[in-house]
C-alpha cells in the first residue's frame, strides 16, 4: 500500500517511481509559478569507512525534511552486512505526549509486508508444498474469477511478480475503523473474486495487485495448516528476531513494556489509523529495528543472526533474480519474487549493482526499504504522517547512496537524461507514427501533429513534444503558449513511440531505465450505449459500518463518444483529483476503466438499477449510487 493520486486506484506500494508522473505534471507547473520554500540539502563526499559522516549528513538531511514538510516523525535503520551501523528517530511518535520517534517506534509498514509474505511462500516452495508454476487452484481449491480472455492459469510466481492479471484491489471493505476490523477478512475478499473479473490476461505485463498477495496469503495458510497471522509469527518473524513485529488487520495494542505504535497525523492533526483487511499484502506492524533483522537475513543468504537457516539459499537467491525478462511489455522494468529490481528517476542509486526495494503505506503511515545485495548494505525508513511518502523515499535513497560511498568509495554520478534534442529534423513518417490517443501513466493523452511539430494534451494542459536523438521525444510546456515553464525531472524524460507485441506504445526513459508509459487507444467504434450514457452524474459508494473509503465520490460524464470518470479521493490520498480517466465500453451494461498504461486492460464496472430506479454501478466490490444527475 502506498499513496497515489492516480484515479480509481488504491494506494500502490511504489514498485516504480513513475507512478507519480501524472501528478508530477501538475506539480511541476505549479512549482514553476511559485518560489520553492525549500532547497534540498546537497550531499557532500564521505570517505571510505566514515560511517559517522554518513550519520551526520543523514541527521541534518532528515531534520531539514521534517522542518520544511512539517511532518510528524520518522525512524531509520542502516544495515551493513550483519551490523546495524545506525538506528535512530527524528521528530515525534506522539506529538501531544512529546514522545520522540526512535528506532524502536512501531509503524504500520504497508506493502513492505509483501516481502515477508513472499518469504513464507518461498519456505513452502523449499518444502515442496507450493509449486511456483502450478495453477494456484492446487493450493487454493475452489478459487475462481471471471475473465474476458481465454482461460489461463494463475501461478504463485505470477502472484509474487504481479503478473497474475488480478485486479489491483477489492476496495470495498479494504479499510475500516479498528473496532469494525473483525467484520472484514482477506479470506472472504479472495472468495468474493468469483464475482469479479481479471483486469488483464495472466502473464501479459506487470500490474501491481494487492489482491494477488492476499491470494498468496490464503495459499500459505492452507498449505501450512495454521492461521496466516500465526504462521507468519512462527515461521518468519520469531526466527528473524523481529520481537515487536506482528501481522494483523487492526493496528495492534502495545503490551506493557513494548514500544507503542506511532500516532498517525495528517497536516499536523492527529488521526486514527484504520484497520486494513489485506493482512498478507500490508498488515505488518514493525519497527525499523525489527526490519533491520530482515535485512541482515538478506545479507546472510537466508540465515538469521544466530546462523540458523530461515530461508534456503536457493529460494533466497531466486527471490532476488529477475523473473520477467521474457515479458516484452515490461520493457526494461525488472521484478523478482517480491522484490522490485528497477528504480526510475531521482530515487535510484547507481554503482552498487541492482537496487532491491519495496515501499508501502497505510492511510497515514509510510515506509521504504532499499538494499544493494551485491554490497550487503541496506536501509529502512518509516514515518507516521500522510505527507511523508516522498520524504521516506528521498531519505532512503540518500542513505543508501551515502552508505555505498562510505563502503565502496562509489559516489553518485549525474543523472543521465533520457532526452537529447535532435541534431536534424525528424522525417514525416517518424512524426506521424506517434499521432493518436493514448492511455498513459500521465492519464489520457492526445498526440497531434501541427506542421513539423508534435503537441500533446494531458488533462487541460498542452505540451510540445520535441524531437530528440535515438527516436525519443522530450516534453516542453509554455504557460499560455508563451512562457516556458520548467518541468523538473519530466524535462529529462525521453519518450519513444515503439511497437511492442503489436501495440503502439509509449516507452519512457530516464537515467538509463526504460518502462512502458502508455498504449494507443483503439478508435471508438460506436457512440456510448444509451444504457451506459444514462450513468452520467455524481456517485458515492455504499459503505458498510465503520468503513473508511479511499474513493469518496465519482463523477461520470459522456464527452466525445467516450465515457469518462473522475474521482474525489480521501484526503489522505489526495482529495479531489485533477483530470479524468476513460472507460472502454464492453457492452450496454459493462465498461473497462482504463487506468494505464495498457489501452485495453483494467477493472470492470457494471451498470445496475438500484432501489426506486436509482442508477448505480458496481466497481471493486462497491456499489456506487447516484446522488446527483
Coordinates of C-alpha atoms in Angstrom, one line a residue:
X1 CA 0.0 0.0 0.0
X2 CA 1.2 3.5 -0.8
X3 CA -0.1 6.9 -1.7
X4 CA -1.2 7.7 -5.3
X5 CA -3.1 10.4 -7.0
X6 CA -4.0 8.1 -9.9
X7 CA -7.7 7.9 -10.2
X8 CA -9.6 4.8 -9.1
X9 CA -6.5 3.1 -7.8
X10 CA -6.0 2.2 -4.2
X11 CA -2.6 3.2 -2.8
X12 CA 0.2 1.4 -4.6
X13 CA 3.4 0.2 -3.0
X14 CA 5.7 2.3 -5.0
X15 CA 7.1 -0.5 -7.1
X16 CA 8.4 2.1 -9.5
X17 CA 8.7 5.8 -9.2
X18 CA 6.9 6.8 -12.4
X19 CA 3.5 6.0 -10.8
X20 CA 3.8 9.6 -9.6
X21 CA 4.2 11.1 -13.1
X22 CA 0.6 12.1 -13.6
X23 CA 0.5 14.3 -10.6
X24 CA 4.1 15.3 -11.3
X25 CA 2.9 17.2 -14.4
X26 CA 0.6 19.4 -12.5
X27 CA 3.1 19.8 -9.6
X28 CA 5.9 20.8 -11.9
X29 CA 3.8 23.6 -13.4
X30 CA 2.6 24.8 -10.0
X31 CA 6.1 24.8 -8.6
X32 CA 7.4 26.8 -11.6
X33 CA 4.8 29.5 -10.8
X34 CA 5.9 29.9 -7.2
X35 CA 9.2 30.0 -5.4
X36 CA 10.2 26.8 -3.8
X37 CA 10.0 27.0 0.0
X38 CA 13.0 24.7 0.5
X39 CA 16.1 23.7 -1.4
X40 CA 17.1 20.1 -0.6
X41 CA 20.5 19.8 1.2
X42 CA 23.1 18.6 -1.2
X43 CA 25.2 15.6 -0.2
X44 CA 28.9 16.1 0.5
X45 CA 31.6 13.5 -0.2
X46 CA 32.3 11.0 2.5
X47 CA 35.5 9.0 3.0
X48 CA 35.5 5.2 2.8
X49 CA 34.7 3.8 6.2
X50 CA 33.4 7.1 7.6
X51 CA 30.1 5.9 8.9
X52 CA 30.0 8.8 11.4
X53 CA 29.9 11.3 8.4
X54 CA 27.1 9.3 6.9
X55 CA 25.1 9.6 10.1
X56 CA 25.8 13.3 10.5
X57 CA 24.7 14.1 6.9
X58 CA 21.5 12.0 7.3
X59 CA 20.6 13.6 10.6
X60 CA 20.9 17.0 9.0
X61 CA 19.0 16.0 5.9
X62 CA 16.2 14.4 7.9
X63 CA 15.9 17.4 10.2
X64 CA 15.7 19.6 7.1
X65 CA 13.0 17.5 5.5
X66 CA 10.9 17.4 8.7
X67 CA 11.2 21.1 9.2
X68 CA 10.1 22.0 5.7
X69 CA 7.4 19.4 5.2
X70 CA 6.0 19.8 8.8
X71 CA 5.5 16.1 9.1
X72 CA 5.4 14.5 12.5
X73 CA 8.2 11.9 12.8
X74 CA 10.5 9.4 11.1
X75 CA 12.7 6.5 12.0
X76 CA 15.6 4.9 10.1
X77 CA 18.0 2.0 10.4
X78 CA 21.2 1.5 8.3
X79 CA 22.5 -2.1 7.9
X80 CA 26.0 -3.1 6.7
X81 CA 26.0 -6.9 6.4
X82 CA 25.4 -8.2 9.9
X83 CA 25.8 -4.9 11.7
X84 CA 23.2 -2.2 12.3
X85 CA 25.5 0.8 11.9
X86 CA 22.9 3.3 12.8
X87 CA 19.3 3.4 14.0
X88 CA 17.5 6.5 15.3
X89 CA 14.4 8.6 15.1
X90 CA 13.6 12.2 14.4
X91 CA 10.6 14.2 15.2
X92 CA 7.7 12.8 17.2
X93 CA 6.0 9.4 17.5
X94 CA 3.3 11.2 19.6
X95 CA 3.3 15.0 19.4
X96 CA 0.9 15.6 22.3
X97 CA 2.8 13.4 24.7
X98 CA 6.1 14.7 23.4
X99 CA 7.2 11.1 22.8
X100 CA 10.1 11.2 20.3
X101 CA 10.4 8.8 17.4
X102 CA 13.1 6.2 17.9
X103 CA 14.5 3.1 16.3
X104 CA 12.0 1.0 18.3
X105 CA 8.9 3.0 17.5
X106 CA 6.3 0.8 15.8
X107 CA 4.8 1.7 12.4
X108 CA 2.3 0.2 10.1
X109 CA 4.6 -1.0 7.3
X110 CA 2.1 -1.3 4.4
X111 CA 3.3 -3.1 1.4
X112 CA 6.7 -3.8 2.8
X113 CA 4.7 -6.7 4.3
X114 CA 4.6 -8.4 1.0
X115 CA 8.3 -9.2 1.2
X116 CA 7.7 -11.3 4.3
X117 CA 4.6 -13.0 2.9
X118 CA 6.6 -13.9 -0.2
X119 CA 9.3 -15.2 2.1
X120 CA 6.8 -17.5 3.9
X121 CA 5.6 -18.7 0.5
X122 CA 9.2 -19.5 -0.6
X123 CA 9.7 -21.5 2.6
X124 CA 6.8 -23.7 1.4
X125 CA 8.3 -23.9 -2.1
X126 CA 11.5 -25.2 -0.4
X127 CA 9.5 -27.7 1.5
X128 CA 7.8 -29.0 -1.7
X129 CA 4.4 -27.9 -0.6
X130 CA 3.9 -25.0 -3.0
X131 CA 4.8 -25.2 -6.7
X132 CA 5.8 -21.9 -8.3
X133 CA 4.4 -22.6 -11.7
X134 CA 1.4 -24.8 -10.9
X135 CA -2.1 -23.3 -11.1
X136 CA -2.9 -21.6 -7.8
X137 CA -6.0 -23.8 -7.5
X138 CA -3.7 -26.6 -6.5
X139 CA -3.0 -24.7 -3.3
X140 CA -6.4 -22.9 -3.0
X141 CA -9.1 -25.3 -4.3
X142 CA -12.2 -23.6 -5.5
X143 CA -10.5 -20.3 -6.4
X144 CA -12.4 -18.6 -9.2
X145 CA -12.5 -15.3 -11.1
X146 CA -14.2 -14.3 -14.3
X147 CA -12.2 -13.4 -17.4
X148 CA -12.7 -11.6 -20.7
X149 CA -9.9 -13.7 -22.3
X150 CA -9.3 -17.4 -22.9
X151 CA -8.8 -19.3 -19.7
X152 CA -5.2 -19.3 -18.5
X153 CA -3.8 -20.5 -15.1
X154 CA -2.6 -18.1 -12.5
X155 CA 0.5 -19.3 -10.7
X156 CA 2.3 -18.4 -7.4
X157 CA 5.2 -17.0 -9.4
X158 CA 2.8 -14.6 -11.2
X159 CA 1.3 -13.6 -7.8
X160 CA 4.7 -12.7 -6.4
X161 CA 5.8 -10.8 -9.6
X162 CA 2.5 -9.0 -10.1
X163 CA 1.8 -10.7 -13.4
X164 CA -1.4 -12.6 -12.4
X165 CA -3.8 -10.2 -14.2
X166 CA -5.9 -9.9 -10.9
X167 CA -7.5 -6.6 -10.1
X168 CA -5.3 -4.3 -8.1
X169 CA -7.7 -4.2 -5.1
X170 CA -11.1 -5.1 -3.8
X171 CA -11.7 -1.6 -2.4
X172 CA -15.0 -2.4 -0.6
X173 CA -14.1 -3.2 3.0
X174 CA -10.4 -2.6 2.5
X175 CA -10.1 0.0 5.2
X176 CA -12.3 0.1 8.3
X177 CA -12.3 1.6 11.8
X178 CA -10.3 -0.6 14.1
X179 CA -13.5 -1.5 16.1
X180 CA -15.0 -2.9 12.9
X181 CA -11.9 -5.0 11.9
X182 CA -13.4 -8.4 12.9
X183 CA -16.1 -7.8 10.3
X184 CA -13.6 -7.8 7.4
X185 CA -11.3 -10.7 6.4
X186 CA -8.9 -11.1 3.4
X187 CA -10.0 -14.7 3.0
X188 CA -13.6 -13.7 2.3
X189 CA -12.4 -11.0 -0.1
X190 CA -10.5 -13.6 -2.0
X191 CA -13.5 -15.9 -2.1
X192 CA -15.6 -13.0 -3.4
X193 CA -13.4 -12.7 -6.5
X194 CA -15.6 -15.3 -8.1
X195 CA -17.9 -12.4 -8.9
X196 CA -15.1 -10.1 -10.2
X197 CA -13.1 -10.0 -13.4
X198 CA -9.4 -10.2 -14.3
X199 CA -8.0 -6.8 -15.2
X200 CA -5.8 -8.3 -17.9
X201 CA -4.6 -11.7 -19.1
X202 CA -2.2 -13.5 -16.8
X203 CA 1.4 -13.1 -17.8
X204 CA 0.8 -10.1 -20.1
X205 CA 2.6 -7.4 -18.2
X206 CA 3.4 -6.2 -14.7
X207 CA 0.3 -4.9 -13.0
X208 CA 0.5 -4.4 -9.2
X209 CA -2.0 -6.3 -7.2
X210 CA -2.7 -6.4 -3.5
X211 CA -5.4 -8.9 -4.2
X212 CA -2.7 -11.3 -5.6
X213 CA -0.7 -11.2 -2.4
X214 CA -3.9 -11.8 -0.4
X215 CA -4.5 -14.9 -2.5
X216 CA -0.9 -16.0 -1.8
X217 CA -1.6 -15.5 1.9
X218 CA -4.6 -17.8 1.6
X219 CA -2.3 -20.4 0.0
X220 CA 0.3 -20.0 2.8
X221 CA -2.5 -20.5 5.4
X222 CA -3.9 -23.6 3.7
X223 CA -0.6 -25.3 3.0
X224 CA 0.8 -24.6 6.5
X225 CA -2.4 -25.7 8.2
X226 CA -2.1 -22.6 10.5
X227 CA -3.9 -19.3 10.5
X228 CA -1.8 -16.9 8.4
X229 CA -1.0 -14.4 11.2
X230 CA 0.1 -17.2 13.5
X231 CA 2.2 -18.9 10.8
X232 CA 4.0 -15.6 9.9
X233 CA 4.9 -15.2 13.6
X234 CA 6.2 -18.7 13.9
X235 CA 7.9 -19.1 10.5
X236 CA 9.3 -15.7 9.8
X237 CA 9.1 -13.0 12.5
X238 CA 10.2 -15.0 15.5
X239 CA 13.1 -16.9 13.7
X240 CA 14.4 -13.5 12.5
X241 CA 14.3 -12.0 16.0
X242 CA 11.7 -9.4 14.9
X243 CA 10.5 -9.3 18.5
X244 CA 7.9 -6.5 18.4
X245 CA 6.6 -7.2 14.9
X246 CA 3.3 -8.8 14.1
X247 CA 0.7 -9.2 11.3
X248 CA -2.8 -8.0 12.0
X249 CA -5.7 -6.2 10.4
X250 CA -6.2 -3.6 13.1
X251 CA -3.2 -1.6 14.5
X252 CA -2.1 -3.7 17.5
X253 CA -2.3 -2.6 21.0
X254 CA 1.1 -2.4 22.6
X255 CA 1.5 -4.8 25.6
X256 CA 3.2 -3.4 28.7
X257 CA 6.9 -2.9 28.3
X258 CA 6.7 -2.9 24.5
X259 CA 7.3 0.1 22.3
X260 CA 4.0 1.8 21.4
X261 CA 2.7 2.3 17.9
X262 CA 3.4 5.8 16.5
X263 CA 0.4 8.0 16.4
X264 CA -0.9 9.0 12.9
X265 CA -1.0 12.5 11.6
X266 CA -2.2 14.5 8.5
X267 CA -1.4 18.2 8.1
X268 CA -0.4 18.4 11.7
X269 CA -3.7 16.9 13.0
X270 CA -4.0 13.7 15.0
X271 CA -5.7 10.9 13.1
X272 CA -6.9 7.4 13.8
X273 CA -5.1 4.8 11.7
X274 CA -7.8 2.4 10.4
X275 CA -7.6 -1.4 10.1
X276 CA -6.5 -2.9 6.8
X277 CA -8.3 -6.0 5.7
X278 CA -5.5 -7.1 3.3
X279 CA -3.2 -8.5 6.0
X280 CA -0.8 -10.5 3.8
X281 CA -0.4 -7.5 1.4
X282 CA 0.0 -4.8 4.0
X283 CA -0.8 -5.8 7.6
X284 CA 2.7 -5.8 9.2
X285 CA 3.5 -3.7 12.2
X286 CA 7.2 -3.3 13.0
X287 CA 9.9 -1.0 14.0
X288 CA 12.9 -0.1 11.8
X289 CA 15.0 -2.2 14.3
X290 CA 12.8 -5.2 13.5
X291 CA 13.1 -4.6 9.8
X292 CA 16.9 -4.4 10.2
X293 CA 16.8 -8.1 11.2
X294 CA 15.1 -8.9 7.9
X295 CA 17.8 -7.0 6.0
X296 CA 20.5 -8.9 7.9
X297 CA 18.9 -12.1 6.8
X298 CA 19.2 -11.0 3.2
X299 CA 22.9 -10.3 3.5
X300 CA 23.4 -13.7 5.3
X301 CA 21.8 -15.5 2.3
X302 CA 18.8 -16.7 4.3
X303 CA 20.2 -17.1 7.8
X304 CA 19.3 -15.3 10.9
X305 CA 21.6 -13.6 13.4
X306 CA 22.3 -16.9 15.1
X307 CA 23.3 -18.5 11.8
X308 CA 20.1 -20.6 11.6
X309 CA 18.5 -21.2 8.2
X310 CA 15.3 -19.2 7.8
X311 CA 15.1 -19.5 4.0
X312 CA 17.1 -21.9 2.0
X313 CA 19.8 -20.2 -0.1
X314 CA 18.3 -21.4 -3.4
X315 CA 15.0 -19.7 -2.6
X316 CA 16.7 -16.6 -1.2
X317 CA 18.6 -16.2 -4.4
X318 CA 15.6 -16.9 -6.6
X319 CA 13.6 -14.1 -4.9
X320 CA 16.4 -11.6 -6.0
X321 CA 16.5 -12.8 -9.6
X322 CA 14.6 -11.0 -12.3
X323 CA 11.6 -13.2 -13.3
X324 CA 10.2 -11.2 -16.2
X325 CA 12.9 -10.7 -18.7
X326 CA 10.8 -12.6 -21.3
X327 CA 7.8 -10.3 -20.9
X328 CA 8.0 -7.8 -23.9
X329 CA 5.6 -5.3 -22.4
X330 CA 7.7 -4.9 -19.2
X331 CA 10.4 -3.3 -21.4
X332 CA 13.3 -2.7 -19.1
X333 CA 11.4 -2.9 -15.8
X334 CA 12.5 -5.9 -13.7
X335 CA 10.9 -7.6 -10.7
X336 CA 12.0 -10.6 -8.6
X337 CA 9.8 -12.7 -6.4
X338 CA 8.5 -9.9 -4.2
X339 CA 11.5 -7.6 -4.7
X340 CA 11.3 -4.7 -7.1
X341 CA 14.6 -4.6 -9.0
X342 CA 14.2 -1.5 -11.1
X343 CA 14.0 2.1 -9.9
X344 CA 13.4 5.1 -12.2
X345 CA 14.3 8.7 -11.6
X346 CA 15.5 10.6 -8.5
X347 CA 15.1 7.7 -6.1
X348 CA 17.6 5.3 -7.6
X349 CA 21.3 4.5 -6.6
X350 CA 24.0 3.8 -9.1
X351 CA 27.2 1.9 -9.0
X352 CA 26.4 -0.7 -6.4
X353 CA 24.6 -3.3 -8.5
X354 CA 20.9 -3.9 -8.6
X355 CA 18.7 -1.9 -6.1
X356 CA 16.2 -4.3 -4.5
X357 CA 13.4 -2.4 -2.8
X358 CA 9.8 -2.2 -1.7
X359 CA 7.9 0.6 -0.2
X360 CA 4.5 0.9 1.3
X361 CA 1.9 3.0 3.1
X362 CA -1.3 2.7 5.0
X363 CA -3.8 5.6 5.5
X364 CA -1.2 7.6 7.4
X365 CA 2.0 5.6 7.8
X366 CA 4.7 5.4 5.1
X367 CA 7.7 3.2 4.7
X368 CA 10.6 2.3 2.3
X369 CA 13.1 -0.5 2.3
X370 CA 16.1 -0.4 -0.1
X371 CA 19.2 -2.5 -0.3
X372 CA 22.2 -3.3 -2.5
X373 CA 22.6 -7.1 -2.3
X374 CA 26.0 -7.0 -4.0
X375 CA 27.3 -4.6 -1.4
X376 CA 25.4 -6.0 1.5
X377 CA 24.1 -2.6 2.6
X378 CA 20.5 -1.6 3.2
X379 CA 18.2 1.0 4.8
X380 CA 14.7 1.0 6.1
X381 CA 12.7 4.2 6.8
X382 CA 9.3 4.6 8.3
X383 CA 7.1 7.6 9.1
X384 CA 3.8 8.4 10.7
X385 CA 2.4 11.2 8.5
X386 CA 0.4 11.2 5.4
X387 CA 2.7 13.9 3.9
X388 CA 5.8 11.7 4.3
X389 CA 5.6 9.5 1.2
X390 CA 8.1 11.4 -0.8
X391 CA 10.2 12.1 2.2
X392 CA 10.8 8.4 3.2
X393 CA 11.9 7.8 -0.4
X394 CA 14.3 10.7 -0.5
X395 CA 15.8 9.7 2.8
X396 CA 16.1 6.1 1.9
X397 CA 17.8 7.0 -1.4
X398 CA 20.2 9.4 0.2
X399 CA 21.1 7.0 3.0
X400 CA 21.8 4.1 0.6
X401 CA 23.9 6.3 -1.7
X402 CA 26.0 7.6 1.3
X403 CA 26.4 4.0 2.6
X404 CA 27.6 2.9 -0.8
X405 CA 30.1 5.8 -0.9
X406 CA 31.4 5.0 2.6
X407 CA 31.7 1.3 1.9
X408 CA 32.9 1.1 -1.7
X409 CA 34.1 4.6 -2.5
X410 CA 31.4 5.0 -5.2
X411 CA 29.8 8.4 -5.5
X412 CA 26.6 9.1 -7.4
X413 CA 27.1 10.2 -11.0
X414 CA 25.0 12.9 -12.6
X415 CA 21.6 11.7 -13.9
X416 CA 21.7 10.6 -17.5
X417 CA 18.9 12.4 -19.4
X418 CA 16.5 10.3 -21.4
X419 CA 16.2 13.1 -23.9
X420 CA 18.8 14.9 -26.0
X421 CA 17.5 17.3 -28.7
X422 CA 17.8 16.0 -32.3
X423 CA 20.6 17.4 -34.5
X424 CA 18.4 17.1 -37.6
X425 CA 14.6 17.3 -38.2
X426 CA 12.6 14.1 -37.9
X427 CA 11.1 12.7 -41.1
X428 CA 7.4 12.9 -41.6
X429 CA 6.8 9.2 -41.1
X430 CA 8.5 9.3 -37.7
X431 CA 6.3 12.1 -36.6
X432 CA 3.2 10.5 -37.9
X433 CA 4.0 7.3 -36.1
X434 CA 3.3 9.0 -32.8
X435 CA 0.0 10.6 -33.6
X436 CA -3.0 9.2 -31.7
X437 CA -4.9 8.9 -28.4
X438 CA -3.2 7.1 -25.6
X439 CA -3.8 5.9 -22.1
X440 CA -0.6 6.5 -20.1
X441 CA 1.0 6.9 -16.7
X442 CA 0.0 10.6 -17.0
X443 CA -3.6 9.7 -17.7
X444 CA -5.3 10.1 -21.2
X445 CA -3.1 11.8 -23.8
X446 CA -3.8 13.1 -27.2
X447 CA -0.8 13.5 -29.6
X448 CA -1.4 15.6 -32.7
X449 CA 0.8 16.9 -35.4
X450 CA 0.9 20.6 -36.3
X451 CA 3.1 21.1 -39.3
X452 CA 6.6 19.9 -38.2
X453 CA 5.7 19.9 -34.6
X454 CA 4.0 17.4 -32.3
X455 CA 1.8 18.5 -29.5
X456 CA 0.3 16.5 -26.6
X457 CA -2.7 17.4 -24.5
X458 CA -2.8 15.9 -21.0
X459 CA -5.9 16.9 -18.9
X460 CA -6.2 20.6 -19.6
X461 CA -2.6 21.3 -20.4
X462 CA -1.0 21.3 -23.8
X463 CA 2.7 20.5 -24.1
X464 CA 5.1 20.4 -27.1
X465 CA 6.9 17.2 -27.9
X466 CA 10.4 18.0 -29.0
X467 CA 12.2 15.5 -31.5
X468 CA 15.3 14.1 -30.0
X469 CA 18.1 11.7 -30.7
X470 CA 17.6 7.9 -30.8
X471 CA 13.9 8.4 -31.7
X472 CA 13.0 9.9 -28.4
X473 CA 10.7 12.9 -27.7
X474 CA 11.1 15.4 -24.9
X475 CA 8.4 17.5 -23.1
X476 CA 8.2 21.3 -23.1
X477 CA 5.4 23.4 -21.5
X478 CA 4.7 27.1 -22.2
X479 CA 2.3 28.9 -19.9
X480 CA -0.3 30.5 -22.1
X481 CA 1.7 29.1 -25.1
X482 CA 4.3 31.8 -24.5
X483 CA 6.3 31.5 -21.2
X484 CA 8.5 28.3 -20.9
X485 CA 7.8 26.6 -17.6
X486 CA 10.4 24.2 -16.1
X487 CA 9.1 20.6 -15.7
X488 CA 11.7 19.4 -13.3
X489 CA 12.5 15.7 -13.7
X490 CA 9.9 15.4 -16.5
X491 CA 12.1 17.6 -18.7
X492 CA 14.7 14.9 -18.6
X493 CA 12.4 12.1 -19.6
X494 CA 12.7 10.8 -23.2
X495 CA 9.6 9.2 -24.7
X496 CA 9.8 6.8 -27.7
X497 CA 6.9 5.7 -29.9
X498 CA 7.5 1.9 -30.2
X499 CA 5.6 -1.1 -31.4
X500 CA 5.7 -3.9 -28.9
X501 CA 3.6 -7.1 -29.2
X502 CA 1.5 -5.5 -31.9
X503 CA 0.7 -2.4 -29.8
X504 CA 1.6 1.2 -30.5
X505 CA 3.2 2.1 -27.2
X506 CA 5.0 5.0 -25.5
X507 CA 8.2 3.9 -23.7
X508 CA 9.7 6.4 -21.3
X509 CA 13.4 6.5 -20.5
X510 CA 15.2 8.3 -17.6
X511 CA 18.5 7.8 -16.0
X512 CA 19.2 4.7 -18.2
X513 CA 16.0 3.0 -17.2
X514 CA 13.0 2.3 -19.5
X515 CA 9.5 1.4 -18.8
X516 CA 6.1 1.1 -20.5
X517 CA 4.4 4.5 -20.2
X518 CA 1.4 4.4 -22.5
X519 CA -0.6 2.5 -25.1
X520 CA -2.5 3.8 -28.1
X521 CA -6.3 3.5 -27.7
X522 CA -8.4 1.9 -30.4
X523 CA -10.7 4.2 -32.2
X524 CA -14.2 4.4 -30.8
X525 CA -16.4 2.1 -32.9
X526 CA -19.7 3.4 -31.8
X527 CA -21.3 6.0 -29.5
X528 CA -21.7 5.2 -25.8
X529 CA -24.7 2.9 -25.5
X530 CA -27.7 4.8 -24.1
X531 CA -27.8 2.5 -21.0
X532 CA -24.2 3.5 -20.0
X533 CA -24.7 7.1 -21.1
X534 CA -27.6 7.3 -18.6
X535 CA -25.0 6.8 -15.8
X536 CA -23.7 10.4 -16.2
X537 CA -23.8 12.0 -12.9
X538 CA -22.1 12.1 -9.4
X539 CA -21.9 8.9 -7.3
X540 CA -20.9 7.9 -3.8
X541 CA -20.0 4.3 -2.6
X542 CA -22.5 2.5 -0.4
X543 CA -20.4 1.7 2.7
X544 CA -20.6 -0.9 5.4
X545 CA -20.5 0.2 9.0
X546 CA -17.2 1.6 10.1
X547 CA -15.7 1.6 6.5
X548 CA -13.1 4.2 5.5
X549 CA -13.4 4.7 1.7
X550 CA -10.4 5.6 -0.4
X551 CA -12.8 6.9 -3.0
X552 CA -15.4 9.3 -1.6
X553 CA -17.2 10.2 -4.8
X554 CA -17.0 9.6 -8.5
X555 CA -18.4 11.6 -11.5
X556 CA -19.2 10.1 -14.8
X557 CA -19.6 12.2 -18.0
X558 CA -20.0 11.5 -21.7
X559 CA -17.8 13.5 -24.0
X560 CA -16.5 12.9 -27.5
X561 CA -18.1 9.5 -27.9
X562 CA -16.4 8.3 -24.7
X563 CA -17.5 7.7 -21.1
X564 CA -15.2 9.4 -18.6
X565 CA -14.8 9.2 -14.8
X566 CA -13.1 11.5 -12.3
X567 CA -12.8 10.9 -8.5
X568 CA -12.6 12.5 -5.2
X569 CA -10.2 10.5 -3.0
X570 CA -10.0 10.5 0.7
X571 CA -7.8 13.5 1.9
X572 CA -5.0 11.2 2.9
X573 CA -4.8 10.0 -0.7
X574 CA -5.0 13.4 -2.4
X575 CA -8.6 14.6 -2.2
X576 CA -10.3 15.9 -5.4
X577 CA -8.3 14.6 -8.4
X578 CA -7.4 16.6 -11.5
X579 CA -8.3 15.2 -14.8
X580 CA -10.3 12.1 -15.7
X581 CA -10.0 8.5 -17.0
X582 CA -11.6 6.9 -20.0
X583 CA -13.9 3.9 -19.9
X584 CA -13.8 1.4 -22.7
X585 CA -17.3 0.1 -23.5
X586 CA -17.7 -3.7 -23.5
X587 CA -21.5 -3.9 -23.9
X588 CA -24.6 -2.0 -22.8
X589 CA -24.0 -2.9 -19.2
X590 CA -20.3 -3.0 -18.7
X591 CA -17.2 -0.9 -19.3
X592 CA -13.4 -1.2 -18.5
X593 CA -11.8 1.6 -16.5
X594 CA -8.6 2.4 -18.5
X595 CA -6.1 3.4 -15.7
X596 CA -3.0 2.8 -17.8
X597 CA -0.5 2.0 -19.2
X598 CA -2.3 -0.6 -21.3
X599 CA -5.2 0.6 -23.6
X600 CA -7.4 -2.5 -23.2
X601 CA -6.8 -3.5 -19.6
X602 CA -8.3 -2.5 -16.3
X603 CA -11.1 -3.3 -13.8
X604 CA -14.7 -3.7 -15.0
X605 CA -17.6 -1.5 -13.9
X606 CA -21.1 -2.9 -14.3
X607 CA -24.3 -0.8 -14.6
X608 CA -27.3 -1.7 -12.4
X609 CA -30.6 -0.3 -11.3
X610 CA -30.9 0.3 -7.5
X611 CA -33.9 1.0 -5.2
X612 CA -36.6 3.2 -6.7
X613 CA -34.9 3.0 -10.1
X614 CA -31.8 5.0 -8.9
X615 CA -28.8 4.5 -11.2
X616 CA -25.9 2.5 -9.7
X617 CA -22.7 0.8 -10.9
X618 CA -20.6 -1.9 -9.3
X619 CA -16.9 -1.4 -9.1
X620 CA -14.2 -3.1 -7.0
X621 CA -16.8 -4.7 -4.6
X622 CA -18.6 -1.4 -4.0
X623 CA -22.0 -0.3 -5.3
X624 CA -21.8 3.4 -6.3
X625 CA -25.2 5.1 -6.1
X626 CA -26.1 8.2 -8.0
X627 CA -26.5 11.2 -5.7
X628 CA -26.7 14.0 -8.4
X629 CA -27.6 13.8 -12.1

